[in-house]
Amino acid sequence: MLDKYIYGAQGILLVYDITNCQSFENLEDWYNVVKKVTEESEMQPLVALVGNKIDLEHMRTVKVDKHQRFCQENNFSSHFVSAKTGDSVFLCFQRIAADILGIKLNKAEMEQSQSLGESLSLTCG
């Protein structure tokens, strides 16, 4: 059923738990599904790798360089977020949307997004 969600997508986020090596190891299988579904598509979706649970940095088991290497090998954009605290979630989605649309965000826009995301997590948390 996953193929129904992926087909025609312009962006795909592969999310793993930075405190769980197995979730990172599963990315290869998930990405193979993405490649199979999109192999005949005219427009290839942007694929982003998202490391979640950065609020648990002290429990990290997947090293940042392993994350970055996987991104480089597969031409993914790289993101780290905390769904629990909301840290960098808004910025992650904004950067991915901008990449899909071919828009370059300047430093001020990214900083504004970061502060907006932090204030949203304070009000929604």
XYZ file of C-alpha atoms in Angstrom:
125
model
C 0.000 0.000 0.000
C 2.985 2.294 0.487
C 3.374 2.549 -3.281
C -0.037 4.277 -3.476
C 1.217 7.030 -1.154
C 4.524 7.458 -2.959
C 3.229 7.466 -6.550
C 3.192 11.021 -7.900
C 4.769 12.537 -4.781
C 7.039 15.528 -5.283
C 8.805 15.018 -1.975
C 9.503 11.992 0.190
C 10.857 12.107 3.723
C 12.719 9.060 4.981
C 12.637 9.446 8.760
C 14.611 7.417 11.258
C 15.244 7.518 15.006
C 18.798 8.694 15.834
C 18.703 6.512 18.973
C 17.806 3.328 17.071
C 20.367 1.770 14.687
C 17.781 -0.633 13.282
C 15.571 2.241 12.125
C 18.564 3.594 10.173
C 19.380 0.169 8.728
C 15.758 -0.113 7.490
C 16.250 2.997 5.321
C 17.831 0.952 2.551
C 14.635 -1.142 2.248
C 12.418 1.938 2.338
C 14.495 3.663 -0.309
C 14.350 0.570 -2.539
C 10.546 0.800 -2.410
C 10.756 4.483 -3.366
C 13.074 3.730 -6.299
C 10.836 0.916 -7.533
C 7.691 3.059 -7.447
C 9.321 6.131 -9.018
C 11.603 4.479 -11.588
C 9.276 5.230 -14.506
C 8.138 8.657 -13.310
C 8.915 11.619 -15.521
C 9.664 13.787 -12.500
C 11.732 12.222 -9.749
C 10.673 13.294 -6.241
C 13.012 15.099 -3.908
C 14.023 12.648 -1.185
C 15.077 13.957 2.205
C 16.694 12.068 5.060
C 15.382 13.149 8.443
C 17.008 12.111 11.708
C 14.367 12.417 14.445
C 14.660 12.660 18.253
C 17.472 15.205 18.443
C 16.126 15.999 21.894
C 17.738 12.652 22.849
C 21.195 13.530 21.511
C 22.778 11.971 24.611
C 21.294 8.611 23.515
C 22.353 8.870 19.852
C 23.486 5.581 18.285
C 23.512 6.659 14.612
C 26.506 8.930 14.089
C 26.063 12.152 12.122
C 28.749 11.138 9.616
C 26.817 7.938 8.822
C 23.713 10.072 8.179
C 25.670 12.496 5.986
C 27.349 9.697 4.024
C 23.957 8.112 3.253
C 22.703 11.513 2.054
C 25.722 12.044 -0.194
C 25.581 8.539 -1.661
C 21.911 8.946 -2.559
C 21.710 12.688 -3.258
C 19.302 13.364 -0.372
C 18.862 16.601 1.504
C 19.776 16.247 5.185
C 17.702 17.268 8.204
C 17.619 16.712 11.959
C 14.475 17.354 13.997
C 12.651 16.568 17.206
C 9.001 15.727 16.679
C 8.564 15.779 20.470
C 9.835 19.329 21.045
C 9.175 20.654 17.531
C 12.823 21.646 17.197
C 13.652 22.305 13.509
C 10.440 20.674 12.219
C 9.078 23.855 10.641
C 12.471 24.671 9.136
C 12.786 21.136 7.748
C 9.448 21.362 5.940
C 10.180 24.884 4.730
C 13.571 23.857 3.320
C 12.096 20.806 1.584
C 9.236 22.837 0.091
C 11.712 25.479 -1.095
C 13.901 22.791 -2.690
C 10.904 21.294 -4.499
C 9.903 24.733 -5.785
C 13.464 25.666 -6.690
C 13.563 28.570 -4.251
C 16.746 29.463 -2.388
C 16.093 30.511 1.216
C 18.349 33.215 2.567
C 19.855 33.146 6.063
C 17.286 35.592 7.470
C 14.376 33.437 6.230
C 15.882 30.309 7.781
C 16.519 32.069 11.100
C 12.973 33.467 11.079
C 11.611 29.976 10.380
C 13.678 28.545 13.206
C 12.414 31.116 15.705
C 8.825 30.720 14.444
C 9.099 26.946 14.797
C 10.430 27.300 18.344
C 7.627 29.677 19.331
C 5.031 27.322 17.799
C 6.393 24.389 19.792
C 6.169 26.469 22.970
C 2.529 27.336 22.331
C 1.496 23.914 21.047
C 3.556 21.780 23.446
